[in-house]
mmCIF file of C-alpha atoms and ligand atoms in Angstrom:
data_model
loop_
_atom_site.group_PDB
_atom_site.id
_atom_site.type_symbol
_atom_site.label_atom_id
_atom_site.label_comp_id
_atom_site.label_asym_id
_atom_site.label_seq_id
_atom_site.Cartn_x
_atom_site.Cartn_y
_atom_site.Cartn_z
ATOM 1 C CA UNK A 17 -139.880 -40.835 -194.603
ATOM 2 C CA UNK A 18 -138.956 -43.390 -191.892
ATOM 3 C CA UNK A 19 -141.941 -45.466 -190.826
ATOM 4 C CA UNK A 20 -141.603 -46.840 -187.276
ATOM 5 C CA UNK A 21 -143.893 -49.621 -186.414
ATOM 6 C CA UNK A 22 -144.394 -50.475 -182.816
ATOM 7 C CA UNK A 23 -146.864 -52.876 -181.264
ATOM 8 C CA UNK A 24 -147.463 -51.968 -177.583
ATOM 9 C CA UNK A 25 -150.237 -54.632 -176.950
ATOM 10 C CA UNK A 26 -151.132 -58.091 -178.225
ATOM 11 C CA UNK A 27 -154.662 -58.628 -179.428
ATOM 12 C CA UNK A 28 -156.894 -58.696 -176.431
ATOM 13 C CA UNK A 29 -153.732 -58.370 -174.282
ATOM 14 C CA UNK A 30 -154.601 -55.110 -172.756
ATOM 15 C CA UNK A 31 -157.659 -56.692 -170.960
ATOM 16 C CA UNK A 32 -155.982 -60.047 -170.047
ATOM 17 C CA UNK A 33 -152.890 -58.216 -168.754
ATOM 18 C CA UNK A 34 -155.041 -55.873 -166.790
ATOM 19 C CA UNK A 35 -156.943 -58.798 -165.370
ATOM 20 C CA UNK A 36 -153.711 -60.535 -164.416
ATOM 21 C CA UNK A 37 -152.591 -57.423 -162.453
ATOM 22 C CA UNK A 38 -156.066 -57.096 -160.794
ATOM 23 C CA UNK A 39 -155.811 -60.587 -159.630
ATOM 24 C CA UNK A 40 -152.327 -60.017 -158.167
ATOM 25 C CA UNK A 41 -153.755 -56.969 -156.365
ATOM 26 C CA UNK A 42 -156.662 -58.964 -155.024
ATOM 27 C CA UNK A 43 -154.276 -61.621 -153.715
ATOM 28 C CA UNK A 44 -152.220 -58.954 -151.968
ATOM 29 C CA UNK A 45 -149.073 -59.554 -154.004
ATOM 30 C CA UNK A 46 -149.272 -56.173 -155.540
ATOM 31 C CA UNK A 47 -149.809 -53.393 -152.942
ATOM 32 C CA UNK A 48 -148.147 -50.435 -154.674
ATOM 33 C CA UNK A 49 -150.020 -48.317 -157.121
ATOM 34 C CA UNK A 50 -146.875 -47.628 -159.045
ATOM 35 C CA UNK A 51 -146.150 -51.387 -159.433
ATOM 36 C CA UNK A 52 -149.655 -52.009 -160.678
ATOM 37 C CA UNK A 53 -149.420 -49.148 -163.252
ATOM 38 C CA UNK A 54 -145.973 -50.430 -164.594
ATOM 39 C CA UNK A 55 -147.258 -54.099 -164.842
ATOM 40 C CA UNK A 56 -150.340 -52.820 -166.573
ATOM 41 C CA UNK A 57 -148.265 -50.758 -169.060
ATOM 42 C CA UNK A 58 -145.891 -53.683 -169.944
ATOM 43 C CA UNK A 59 -147.875 -56.339 -171.734
ATOM 44 C CA UNK A 60 -146.598 -59.725 -170.654
ATOM 45 C CA UNK A 61 -148.050 -61.257 -173.755
ATOM 46 C CA UNK A 62 -145.295 -59.603 -175.740
ATOM 47 C CA UNK A 63 -142.586 -61.497 -173.709
ATOM 48 C CA UNK A 64 -143.924 -65.063 -173.422
ATOM 49 C CA UNK A 65 -143.010 -67.522 -176.131
ATOM 50 C CA UNK A 66 -145.733 -68.358 -178.621
ATOM 51 C CA UNK A 67 -147.678 -71.540 -177.607
ATOM 52 C CA UNK A 68 -147.651 -70.753 -173.868
ATOM 53 C CA UNK A 69 -150.530 -69.033 -171.974
ATOM 54 C CA UNK A 70 -148.980 -65.565 -171.428
ATOM 55 C CA UNK A 71 -151.364 -64.497 -168.637
ATOM 56 C CA UNK A 72 -151.262 -67.619 -166.454
ATOM 57 C CA UNK A 73 -149.603 -67.010 -163.036
ATOM 58 C CA UNK A 74 -146.826 -69.474 -163.547
ATOM 59 C CA UNK A 75 -143.302 -69.664 -165.115
ATOM 60 C CA UNK A 76 -143.130 -70.529 -168.806
ATOM 61 C CA UNK A 77 -140.237 -72.026 -170.850
ATOM 62 C CA UNK A 78 -138.279 -69.624 -173.084
ATOM 63 C CA UNK A 79 -135.863 -72.129 -174.647
ATOM 64 C CA UNK A 80 -132.125 -72.603 -173.609
ATOM 65 C CA UNK A 81 -133.203 -74.391 -170.306
ATOM 66 C CA UNK A 82 -134.589 -71.022 -169.069
ATOM 67 C CA UNK A 83 -138.041 -69.616 -168.147
ATOM 68 C CA UNK A 84 -139.788 -66.381 -167.789
ATOM 69 C CA UNK A 85 -140.563 -66.104 -164.135
ATOM 70 C CA UNK A 86 -144.177 -66.186 -162.878
ATOM 71 C CA UNK A 87 -146.032 -62.917 -162.681
ATOM 72 C CA UNK A 88 -146.344 -63.134 -158.943
ATOM 73 C CA UNK A 89 -142.553 -63.396 -158.638
ATOM 74 C CA UNK A 90 -142.119 -60.417 -160.945
ATOM 75 C CA UNK A 91 -144.608 -58.474 -158.837
ATOM 76 C CA UNK A 92 -142.970 -59.436 -155.572
ATOM 77 C CA UNK A 93 -139.497 -58.404 -156.784
ATOM 78 C CA UNK A 94 -140.839 -55.117 -158.010
ATOM 79 C CA UNK A 95 -142.611 -54.525 -154.675
ATOM 80 C CA UNK A 96 -139.264 -55.354 -152.752
ATOM 81 C CA UNK A 97 -137.362 -52.922 -154.957
ATOM 82 C CA UNK A 98 -139.856 -50.195 -155.421
ATOM 83 C CA UNK A 99 -138.271 -47.513 -153.295
ATOM 84 C CA UNK A 100 -134.948 -48.160 -155.033
ATOM 85 C CA UNK A 101 -136.525 -47.797 -158.458
ATOM 86 C CA UNK A 102 -137.457 -44.182 -158.109
ATOM 87 C CA UNK A 103 -137.123 -41.784 -161.179
ATOM 88 C CA UNK A 104 -133.369 -41.146 -161.908
ATOM 89 C CA UNK A 105 -132.075 -44.247 -160.184
ATOM 90 C CA UNK A 106 -129.948 -47.053 -161.689
ATOM 91 C CA UNK A 107 -131.152 -50.611 -161.703
ATOM 92 C CA UNK A 108 -129.417 -53.880 -162.861
ATOM 93 C CA UNK A 109 -131.440 -56.995 -163.958
ATOM 94 C CA UNK A 110 -129.066 -60.007 -163.918
ATOM 95 C CA UNK A 111 -130.413 -62.922 -165.956
ATOM 96 C CA UNK A 112 -132.684 -60.698 -167.878
ATOM 97 C CA UNK A 113 -134.157 -63.576 -170.054
ATOM 98 C CA UNK A 114 -137.091 -62.102 -171.931
ATOM 99 C CA UNK A 115 -136.506 -58.560 -170.808
ATOM 100 C CA UNK A 116 -139.823 -58.255 -169.163
ATOM 101 C CA UNK A 117 -138.506 -57.159 -165.686
ATOM 102 C CA UNK A 118 -135.874 -54.880 -167.278
ATOM 103 C CA UNK A 119 -138.708 -53.225 -169.226
ATOM 104 C CA UNK A 120 -140.557 -52.678 -165.967
ATOM 105 C CA UNK A 121 -137.494 -51.323 -164.295
ATOM 106 C CA UNK A 122 -136.924 -48.730 -167.060
ATOM 107 C CA UNK A 123 -140.650 -47.627 -166.715
ATOM 108 C CA UNK A 124 -139.972 -47.036 -162.990
ATOM 109 C CA UNK A 125 -136.740 -45.189 -163.211
ATOM 110 C CA UNK A 126 -137.742 -43.238 -166.315
ATOM 111 C CA UNK A 127 -135.750 -41.408 -168.908
ATOM 112 C CA UNK A 128 -133.434 -39.733 -166.461
ATOM 113 C CA UNK A 129 -132.482 -43.109 -164.932
ATOM 114 C CA UNK A 130 -130.936 -46.328 -166.254
ATOM 115 C CA UNK A 131 -132.050 -49.933 -166.413
ATOM 116 C CA UNK A 132 -129.403 -52.518 -167.486
ATOM 117 C CA UNK A 133 -130.130 -56.172 -168.300
ATOM 118 C CA UNK A 134 -127.367 -58.745 -168.476
ATOM 119 C CA UNK A 135 -128.013 -62.259 -169.860
ATOM 120 C CA UNK A 136 -125.499 -64.877 -170.930
ATOM 121 C CA UNK A 137 -127.459 -66.475 -173.840
ATOM 122 C CA UNK A 138 -126.919 -64.164 -176.894
ATOM 123 C CA UNK A 139 -130.191 -65.434 -178.518
ATOM 124 C CA UNK A 140 -132.271 -64.458 -175.456
ATOM 125 C CA UNK A 141 -130.581 -60.991 -175.503
ATOM 126 C CA UNK A 142 -131.548 -60.508 -179.173
ATOM 127 C CA UNK A 143 -135.212 -61.660 -178.614
ATOM 128 C CA UNK A 144 -135.454 -59.589 -175.411
ATOM 129 C CA UNK A 145 -134.514 -56.436 -177.463
ATOM 130 C CA UNK A 146 -137.332 -57.396 -179.961
ATOM 131 C CA UNK A 147 -139.793 -57.880 -177.180
ATOM 132 C CA UNK A 148 -138.926 -54.575 -175.602
ATOM 133 C CA UNK A 149 -139.215 -52.823 -179.012
ATOM 134 C CA UNK A 150 -142.786 -53.901 -179.188
ATOM 135 C CA UNK A 151 -143.565 -52.777 -175.693
ATOM 136 C CA UNK A 152 -144.392 -49.426 -173.985
ATOM 137 C CA UNK A 153 -140.641 -49.300 -172.901
ATOM 138 C CA UNK A 154 -139.468 -48.912 -176.496
ATOM 139 C CA UNK A 155 -138.808 -45.183 -176.268
ATOM 140 C CA UNK A 156 -136.524 -45.771 -173.346
ATOM 141 C CA UNK A 157 -134.541 -48.358 -175.439
ATOM 142 C CA UNK A 158 -134.335 -45.796 -178.126
ATOM 143 C CA UNK A 159 -133.027 -43.069 -175.925
ATOM 144 C CA UNK A 160 -130.390 -45.365 -174.276
ATOM 145 C CA UNK A 161 -131.966 -45.387 -170.821
ATOM 146 C CA UNK A 162 -132.475 -49.053 -171.164
ATOM 147 C CA UNK A 163 -129.824 -51.438 -172.452
ATOM 148 C CA UNK A 164 -129.433 -55.263 -172.549
ATOM 149 C CA UNK A 165 -125.989 -56.973 -172.787
ATOM 150 C CA UNK A 166 -124.539 -60.427 -173.344
ATOM 151 C CA UNK A 167 -122.405 -61.263 -170.380
ATOM 152 C CA UNK A 168 -121.869 -63.355 -167.228
ATOM 153 C CA UNK A 169 -124.160 -61.695 -164.845
ATOM 154 C CA UNK A 170 -122.182 -62.958 -161.895
ATOM 155 C CA UNK A 171 -119.777 -60.210 -162.781
ATOM 156 C CA UNK A 172 -122.532 -57.632 -162.823
ATOM 157 C CA UNK A 173 -122.200 -54.775 -165.316
ATOM 158 C CA UNK A 174 -119.486 -52.355 -164.091
ATOM 159 C CA UNK A 175 -120.110 -49.707 -166.881
ATOM 160 C CA UNK A 176 -123.243 -48.303 -165.202
ATOM 161 C CA UNK A 177 -122.571 -49.140 -161.565
ATOM 162 C CA UNK A 178 -123.161 -48.290 -158.702
ATOM 163 C CA UNK A 179 -126.788 -49.468 -158.735
ATOM 164 C CA UNK A 180 -129.582 -48.361 -156.448
ATOM 165 C CA UNK A 181 -131.451 -51.739 -157.242
ATOM 166 C CA UNK A 182 -130.175 -55.173 -158.358
ATOM 167 C CA UNK A 183 -132.397 -58.066 -159.279
ATOM 168 C CA UNK A 184 -130.986 -61.510 -159.942
ATOM 169 C CA UNK A 185 -133.369 -63.739 -161.796
ATOM 170 C CA UNK A 186 -131.549 -67.045 -161.233
ATOM 171 C CA UNK A 187 -130.359 -68.788 -158.094
ATOM 172 C CA UNK A 188 -126.710 -68.401 -156.980
ATOM 173 C CA UNK A 189 -125.036 -70.824 -154.608
ATOM 174 C CA UNK A 190 -123.850 -67.753 -152.843
ATOM 175 C CA UNK A 191 -124.061 -64.068 -153.403
ATOM 176 C CA UNK A 192 -121.475 -63.030 -156.077
ATOM 177 C CA UNK A 193 -119.003 -60.425 -154.620
ATOM 178 C CA UNK A 194 -119.014 -58.187 -157.800
ATOM 179 C CA UNK A 195 -122.816 -57.662 -157.297
ATOM 180 C CA UNK A 196 -122.189 -56.539 -153.683
ATOM 181 C CA UNK A 197 -119.449 -54.243 -154.932
ATOM 182 C CA UNK A 198 -121.601 -52.815 -157.540
ATOM 183 C CA UNK A 199 -124.546 -52.076 -155.147
ATOM 184 C CA UNK A 200 -124.646 -48.393 -154.171
ATOM 185 C CA UNK A 201 -124.490 -47.496 -150.434
ATOM 186 C CA UNK A 202 -128.247 -47.226 -149.535
ATOM 187 C CA UNK A 203 -128.931 -49.723 -152.371
ATOM 188 C CA UNK A 204 -130.879 -53.023 -152.298
ATOM 189 C CA UNK A 205 -130.433 -56.306 -154.076
ATOM 190 C CA UNK A 206 -133.014 -59.158 -154.327
ATOM 191 C CA UNK A 207 -131.428 -62.490 -155.152
ATOM 192 C CA UNK A 208 -132.459 -66.097 -154.841
ATOM 193 C CA UNK A 209 -129.653 -68.029 -153.009
ATOM 194 C CA UNK A 210 -129.242 -71.747 -152.663
ATOM 195 C CA UNK A 211 -129.189 -74.901 -154.794
ATOM 196 C CA UNK A 212 -132.246 -77.061 -154.691
ATOM 197 C CA UNK A 213 -133.807 -75.240 -151.755
ATOM 198 C CA UNK A 214 -133.465 -71.534 -152.319
ATOM 199 C CA UNK A 215 -134.172 -68.386 -150.302
ATOM 200 C CA UNK A 216 -135.200 -65.141 -151.875
ATOM 201 C CA UNK A 217 -132.727 -62.855 -150.008
ATOM 202 C CA UNK A 218 -133.016 -59.096 -149.654
ATOM 203 C CA UNK A 219 -129.576 -57.516 -149.270
ATOM 204 C CA UNK A 220 -129.245 -53.969 -148.092
ATOM 205 C CA UNK A 221 -126.037 -52.002 -148.334
ATOM 206 C CA UNK A 222 -126.036 -49.444 -145.578
ATOM 207 C CA UNK A 223 -124.665 -45.869 -146.204
ATOM 208 C CA UNK A 224 -121.626 -46.953 -144.125
ATOM 209 C CA UNK A 225 -120.956 -49.830 -146.587
ATOM 210 C CA UNK A 226 -122.077 -52.668 -144.107
ATOM 211 C CA UNK A 227 -124.336 -55.343 -145.426
ATOM 212 C CA UNK A 228 -127.667 -56.607 -143.892
ATOM 213 C CA UNK A 229 -129.290 -59.718 -145.336
ATOM 214 C CA UNK A 230 -132.748 -61.093 -144.718
ATOM 215 C CA UNK A 231 -134.853 -63.979 -146.229
ATOM 216 C CA UNK A 232 -138.183 -62.903 -147.791
ATOM 217 C CA UNK A 233 -139.444 -66.364 -148.783
ATOM 218 C CA UNK A 234 -138.524 -69.727 -150.235
ATOM 219 C CA UNK A 235 -138.337 -69.915 -154.038
ATOM 220 C CA UNK A 236 -137.396 -72.166 -156.970
ATOM 221 C CA UNK A 237 -135.382 -70.552 -159.701
ATOM 222 C CA UNK A 238 -133.062 -71.928 -162.448
ATOM 223 C CA UNK A 239 -129.411 -71.701 -161.492
ATOM 224 C CA UNK A 240 -127.110 -68.747 -161.947
ATOM 225 C CA UNK A 241 -124.376 -70.675 -163.668
ATOM 226 C CA UNK A 242 -122.005 -70.844 -166.710
ATOM 227 C CA UNK A 243 -123.561 -70.786 -170.150
ATOM 228 C CA UNK A 244 -121.934 -74.231 -170.858
ATOM 229 C CA UNK A 245 -123.505 -75.821 -167.772
ATOM 230 C CA UNK A 246 -126.937 -74.288 -168.521
ATOM 231 C CA UNK A 247 -126.990 -75.574 -172.087
ATOM 232 C CA UNK A 248 -125.793 -79.061 -171.141
ATOM 233 C CA UNK A 249 -128.557 -81.489 -172.295
ATOM 234 C CA UNK A 250 -130.280 -78.788 -174.246
HETATM 235 C C1 SAM B 324 -135.605 -67.728 -164.565
HETATM 236 S S1 SAM B 324 -134.798 -67.062 -165.878
HETATM 237 C C2 SAM B 324 -135.534 -65.418 -165.571
HETATM 238 C C3 SAM B 324 -135.402 -64.483 -166.686
HETATM 239 C C4 SAM B 324 -136.127 -63.121 -166.558
HETATM 240 N N1 SAM B 324 -136.198 -62.649 -165.204
HETATM 241 C C5 SAM B 324 -137.565 -63.252 -167.117
HETATM 242 O O1 SAM B 324 -138.466 -63.364 -166.365
HETATM 243 O O2 SAM B 324 -137.707 -63.259 -168.279
HETATM 244 C C6 SAM B 324 -133.210 -66.900 -165.491
HETATM 245 C C7 SAM B 324 -132.218 -66.254 -166.605
HETATM 246 O O3 SAM B 324 -130.901 -66.208 -166.041
HETATM 247 C C8 SAM B 324 -130.063 -66.531 -167.095
HETATM 248 N N2 SAM B 324 -128.744 -66.848 -166.423
HETATM 249 C C9 SAM B 324 -128.392 -67.926 -165.724
HETATM 250 N N3 SAM B 324 -127.107 -67.803 -165.385
HETATM 251 C C10 SAM B 324 -126.577 -66.543 -165.887
HETATM 252 C C11 SAM B 324 -125.292 -65.896 -165.859
HETATM 253 N N4 SAM B 324 -124.317 -66.515 -165.195
HETATM 254 N N5 SAM B 324 -125.233 -64.738 -166.375
HETATM 255 C C12 SAM B 324 -126.334 -64.195 -167.012
HETATM 256 N N6 SAM B 324 -127.523 -64.767 -167.176
HETATM 257 C C13 SAM B 324 -127.652 -65.998 -166.636
HETATM 258 C C14 SAM B 324 -130.764 -67.672 -167.887
HETATM 259 O O4 SAM B 324 -130.236 -67.741 -169.159
HETATM 260 C C15 SAM B 324 -132.157 -67.227 -167.817
HETATM 261 O O5 SAM B 324 -132.485 -66.449 -168.912
#
């Protein structure tokens, strides 16, 4: 008999994770019930590297000169993309890091949809898959609706394009054309753009293929770059 062991919650995580989500609701960062439910279902404690406070509202180091983004940024991006993360839709998470947001995406698009993570550090891809296996998103990894790949996210992931939603978790000097090409007409991308000063841009591809871009807020992300340049001085 095959014994499958899954750990969906860290010790005490269920309460602390819920408290974190409640706080984001109180602050008005989370307004959608669906986003709250999904963030409650995916225990952030499973994704934060040991030794860091998993439920603090700030980014935490994950090695390789990368970070897991702060919970309020995850919440903001989920809110911005919510209506393009409906059941059955396709979502791409570029710079998927710990896999936290990719796991949230798969919970939103469900077993009939597809969530794809692309990350260029192979070790992070391997650990993200382990993290997801312990989380409530594990069945969606098992059935293939969720996948995480090693690759240069600036090229997107053509295999499952076009995407209703694209999230980019690192700041690009300019919006990579392959990501615009892989966005479905009617789709939306959220991407930090800039070098030191960055804007979180919301890119809408209209049904006629034209592109609308607006700035949501100012942000500070690690760069979307080559693996060599990210690992320099690491
Ligand atoms: C701020 S971290 C965010 C990770 C993820 N959203 C999370 O919260 O766990 C940005 C990630 O983008 C990755 N990254 C940077 N440039 C990349 C590229 N060209 N292709 C793929 N991943 C990249 C980094 O390795 C890092 O894991």
